[in-house]
Amino acid sequence: MSRPALPDDTELSDRIRTLDLESKVRLLTGANVWRLPAEPRLGLSAVTMSDGPQGVRGTGEVPGATGLLAPAPSALAATWDTGLAKRLGTLFATEARRKDVDVVLGPVVNLQRTPVAGRHFEYFSEDPLLTGTLAAALVRGLQSRGVGACLKHFVANDSETDRTRYRSRLDERTLREVYLAPFEQVLAEAEPWSVMAAYSGVDDGTESAPMTENARLLREVLKEEWGFSGPVVSDWAATRSTVASAVGGLDLVMPGPDPLWGEPLVAAVQAGEVDERLIDDKVLRLLRLARHTGRLGEPGQSPAPPAAPAGPGEEEFRLLREVAARGMVLLRNEADLLPLASDGIRSVALIGPNAVAPYLQGGGSAFVPAVRTVSFEDGLRAALSEDVRLSVHRGGDARLRPPFLSGALLIDPDTGTAGVRADHLDAHGNRVGGEIRPSGDWSGYTAFGPATRRVVLRTVLTLTEPGTHRLEIGCVGRYTVTVDGEEVLSGDDDRGVELILDSTHNNPPLRGIDLEVGPQPRRIALGIGLTVVEPGGYDPFVTAQLRHAPPGSTPYEEIAEAAAAAQAADVAVVVVGTNEEVESEGWDRTGLDLPGHQNDLVRKVLAANPRTIVVVNAGAPVLLPWADEAPALLWAWLPGQEAGHAMADVLLGRTEPSGRLPWTLPARAEDVPVPDARPRDGVVDYSEGVHIGHRAWEGAGLVPAFPFGHGLGWTRWTYESVTLSPSPVSAILPSPAGGDGLNLTVELTNTGPREGREVVQVYLEPPHDGPDRPVRLLAGFATVEAAPGARVTAEVHVPARAFQIWDVEASAWRTPPGRYRLHVGRSSRDPHLAAEVTVDDGRLHTAG
Ligand code: BGC
């Protein structure tokens, strides 16, 4: 059956003309948190959006719905493999269709400007080219199945502290060459169907405005200069104005309902403050998105909804496992400890806080309730033969916050049953509902009716163990806390939606109370009165966390026990890392240390067993002060649902860990080029300019623990030769559109014992006497595979843009003349071959 022809833009404009102003403006604000409005007169069904980028969370309309949980984007970036990224994009599309989702809110192409950025795990890399290349491949995969991408967060929204308020101050070259670069690349290579405007603002010296109002970047650059034809969607609740945002280039306000557009925007058009043609353009962009995603039919009709595929199933689990395993980065492998020869092992001690509680995905809007999860223990157990003894030891707690009060210590004062009582009260203080839950976790509690204005929690806590107990209580908004009837804490924060946007609804600041318990048990009556927070667009909620540290909770006994287990085993696998208290949307880290006593744990285990493999389960850099002593060191990222299988595949040699670091791993905190993400007086100053990540490390001549691009595998490679083409290279560099650049043909041989995969990396060294540029920058890369002894050819494309700088005076790209060296190798610090080209008159020549 042939598909009916889709309407072209002229036809869409004709349709738009049939609507009055009010009807058009209505379409430009979300109907609810995830859906846009429908308009049968246009043939428009509701377009549905959902996060992104570790899977597709879904709209939450189906209670208990789960889904595929992919490795975090930085893990995908570590594969440096566009083929894999594209396949993951198609998997996301299938998953989106299962959940009736048309647009996935991702990928994120903000950059890892600082290792402490809270959403570091959601970003691909500290490098613009690696980011842009992988994101483009992912978008191509996603959109090839009729599901739209929403490229986010446009632009320079690279940290979280005060994220809805700060302005990023950066000069125009830095903006163009670094932070806009991945957006521009993805738009050029993959044409994403929508773009999200960030919460933060940009001050580029020409204009300073929040990104939802930034006419210079949204209208002039994104739409006019780059020709982006889809809608610019606000980040959730990021819109703050009517006229400035409508004129500034924003097209869709999300989520809805939101009063900022609607009637005030109609009035602004009628008052001549906003041109109605701008409104028509916004609707046209929305209709283009609907056309792409199958949500646009004939006027007066609704299109048939896209089919929902069955599943998820084994084939998808396999892909997630492959991405997770291949993205793992083997940082060290002394004496080829890995892969383990499974026949020689009789016992394995699996140790570490993250061995017991793997950190599979980062916190915040990217969170996906997983359809299944394979823990490191389950994965190893399934992979090891049955006669191998596997023991598991936590080796101390690594949480920053004590655990939630256990329901077993709590009693509802009214009924005497276990738990905490919640009474829901209306505006007059009358009880309109309630429940009892056996938990101290009341974070983001929404299970009350619309009349509820206050939620009052009451419980009696019984402490028996003598000593000092610490009670940590965290609430948000307006609240009071009483202990035995006496008020001990209160809050008066009326920021509403900000409590969601900065994640305090899940991560409230904790306030501690010490409670002394003598030989007799102590009973404490706790009362918490919470005013319901009304965050517009989102569900009303309250948050209270009751946490408890019993006396004398130190990890040393557990560490000693773990070290003893390591000593008794043939092999020790220590899994250390971060957790969702550390890496999350909504806040930034304040340091790079592993939480808790994990460094002590690793050192003790390394001393106990020379056959120790250390696995780091974290998204962003953490300092590993013992790294030089670890015989085998594997970075496992936030590996998603198939974590355990993927780790076992690597440890036992079934899959080569062919990952390469997409960022620089510092050895010392004081070396980090941008150690702090916090705004000063509302400004995040990008004073390092174009020197981001490895470029800054090279510029400062500092040696990191492991450089950008580093990663070992199961084999060794000899780089034989490099040739440039076209040859002679008189290729024109560059056309205003970016030109073609040049190609490098790299010959290399697998000189090691096993089949392997290599990431061939090309770094460009600009002329030293030219404008201020990075010492070296990543200019191209390609992955190849070869059997032992086999020679293989890598074709690496270096885009003309790599040579160029943004000429601020001329408002155009320009290639500075001079001699450029191209270094070909295994990482930013491990060059094996070099070539040289010269540029004069804007043309590129091979040297000699
Ligand atoms: C995040 C976005 C996300 C949106 C919807 C925002 O707080 O910044 O990345 O897509 O929420 O969940």
Short mmCIF file of N, CA and C in Angstrom, two decimals, residues 110-159:
data_model
loop_
_atom_site.label_atom_id
_atom_site.label_comp_id
_atom_site.label_asym_id
_atom_site.label_seq_id
_atom_site.Cartn_x
_atom_site.Cartn_y
_atom_site.Cartn_z
N ASN A 110 25.61 19.33 25.01
CA ASN A 110 26.42 20.23 25.83
C ASN A 110 27.74 19.51 26.10
N LEU A 111 28.72 20.27 26.52
CA LEU A 111 30.07 19.69 26.61
C LEU A 111 30.53 19.55 28.06
N GLN A 112 31.41 18.59 28.25
CA GLN A 112 31.98 18.36 29.58
C GLN A 112 33.08 19.39 29.82
N ARG A 113 32.62 20.62 30.03
CA ARG A 113 33.57 21.71 30.22
C ARG A 113 34.32 21.53 31.53
N THR A 114 33.61 21.05 32.54
CA THR A 114 34.23 20.79 33.84
C THR A 114 33.83 19.40 34.31
N PRO A 115 34.77 18.67 34.91
CA PRO A 115 34.42 17.31 35.35
C PRO A 115 33.41 17.27 36.48
N VAL A 116 33.18 18.41 37.15
CA VAL A 116 32.22 18.39 38.26
C VAL A 116 30.79 18.64 37.81
N ALA A 117 30.55 18.87 36.55
CA ALA A 117 29.20 19.17 36.07
C ALA A 117 28.25 18.02 36.43
N GLY A 118 27.11 18.37 37.00
CA GLY A 118 26.18 17.34 37.47
C GLY A 118 25.69 16.42 36.38
N ARG A 119 25.49 16.94 35.17
CA ARG A 119 24.95 16.12 34.08
C ARG A 119 26.05 15.60 33.16
N HIS A 120 27.26 15.56 33.68
CA HIS A 120 28.41 15.09 32.89
C HIS A 120 28.11 13.75 32.22
N PHE A 121 27.48 12.84 32.94
CA PHE A 121 27.18 11.50 32.39
C PHE A 121 26.23 11.57 31.21
N GLU A 122 25.45 12.63 31.12
CA GLU A 122 24.47 12.77 30.04
C GLU A 122 25.11 13.38 28.79
N TYR A 123 26.26 14.00 28.98
CA TYR A 123 26.96 14.59 27.84
C TYR A 123 27.86 13.52 27.24
N PHE A 124 28.21 13.68 25.98
CA PHE A 124 29.05 12.68 25.35
C PHE A 124 30.51 12.83 25.76
N SER A 125 31.01 14.05 25.68
CA SER A 125 32.46 14.21 25.71
C SER A 125 32.85 15.64 26.05
N GLU A 126 34.14 15.82 26.34
CA GLU A 126 34.68 17.17 26.47
C GLU A 126 35.07 17.72 25.10
N ASP A 127 34.93 16.90 24.07
CA ASP A 127 35.38 17.31 22.74
C ASP A 127 34.19 17.58 21.81
N PRO A 128 34.18 18.76 21.15
CA PRO A 128 33.04 19.07 20.29
C PRO A 128 32.89 18.12 19.10
N LEU A 129 34.00 17.70 18.51
CA LEU A 129 33.89 16.86 17.31
C LEU A 129 33.38 15.46 17.67
N LEU A 130 33.92 14.89 18.72
CA LEU A 130 33.45 13.56 19.14
C LEU A 130 31.97 13.63 19.50
N THR A 131 31.60 14.68 20.21
CA THR A 131 30.19 14.88 20.59
C THR A 131 29.31 14.97 19.35
N GLY A 132 29.67 15.87 18.45
CA GLY A 132 28.83 16.11 17.27
C GLY A 132 28.72 14.88 16.39
N THR A 133 29.82 14.16 16.24
CA THR A 133 29.82 13.00 15.34
C THR A 133 28.93 11.89 15.88
N LEU A 134 29.05 11.59 17.16
CA LEU A 134 28.24 10.51 17.72
C LEU A 134 26.77 10.91 17.83
N ALA A 135 26.54 12.16 18.22
CA ALA A 135 25.15 12.62 18.34
C ALA A 135 24.47 12.59 16.97
N ALA A 136 25.19 12.98 15.93
CA ALA A 136 24.59 12.96 14.58
C ALA A 136 24.22 11.54 14.19
N ALA A 137 25.09 10.59 14.50
CA ALA A 137 24.79 9.20 14.15
C ALA A 137 23.57 8.70 14.91
N LEU A 138 23.48 9.05 16.17
CA LEU A 138 22.34 8.64 16.97
C LEU A 138 21.03 9.24 16.43
N VAL A 139 21.09 10.51 16.07
CA VAL A 139 19.90 11.17 15.53
C VAL A 139 19.48 10.52 14.21
N ARG A 140 20.47 10.16 13.38
CA ARG A 140 20.12 9.52 12.10
C ARG A 140 19.39 8.21 12.36
N GLY A 141 19.87 7.44 13.32
CA GLY A 141 19.21 6.17 13.65
C GLY A 141 17.80 6.38 14.15
N LEU A 142 17.67 7.32 15.06
CA LEU A 142 16.37 7.60 15.67
C LEU A 142 15.36 8.05 14.61
N GLN A 143 15.76 9.04 13.83
CA GLN A 143 14.81 9.65 12.90
C GLN A 143 14.55 8.76 11.68
N SER A 144 15.46 7.82 11.42
CA SER A 144 15.22 6.92 10.29
C SER A 144 13.98 6.07 10.54
N ARG A 145 13.55 5.99 11.79
CA ARG A 145 12.34 5.23 12.12
C ARG A 145 11.16 6.14 12.46
N GLY A 146 11.24 7.39 12.03
CA GLY A 146 10.09 8.28 12.18
C GLY A 146 9.88 8.84 13.58
N VAL A 147 10.90 8.77 14.43
CA VAL A 147 10.81 9.39 15.75
C VAL A 147 11.79 10.55 15.79
N GLY A 148 11.33 11.69 16.27
CA GLY A 148 12.15 12.89 16.21
C GLY A 148 13.13 12.99 17.37
N ALA A 149 14.26 13.65 17.10
CA ALA A 149 15.19 14.01 18.16
C ALA A 149 14.88 15.44 18.59
N CYS A 150 15.24 15.77 19.81
CA CYS A 150 15.19 17.15 20.28
C CYS A 150 16.58 17.46 20.83
N LEU A 151 17.36 18.10 20.00
CA LEU A 151 18.77 18.35 20.35
C LEU A 151 18.81 19.38 21.48
N LYS A 152 19.52 19.06 22.57
CA LYS A 152 19.44 19.96 23.72
C LYS A 152 20.80 20.10 24.39
N HIS A 153 21.03 21.05 25.24
CA HIS A 153 20.22 22.21 25.61
C HIS A 153 20.95 23.38 25.00
N PHE A 154 20.32 24.01 24.03
CA PHE A 154 20.91 25.07 23.21
C PHE A 154 21.01 26.34 24.03
N VAL A 155 22.15 26.81 24.36
CA VAL A 155 23.51 26.37 24.20
C VAL A 155 24.31 26.89 25.39
N ALA A 156 25.50 26.32 25.60
CA ALA A 156 26.38 26.72 26.72
C ALA A 156 25.67 26.53 28.07
N ASN A 157 24.98 25.42 28.19
CA ASN A 157 24.30 25.04 29.44
C ASN A 157 25.05 23.81 29.95
N ASP A 158 26.28 24.06 30.44
CA ASP A 158 27.19 22.96 30.67
C ASP A 158 27.39 22.66 32.15
N SER A 159 26.59 23.29 33.01
CA SER A 159 26.65 22.98 34.44
C SER A 159 25.28 23.26 35.04
#
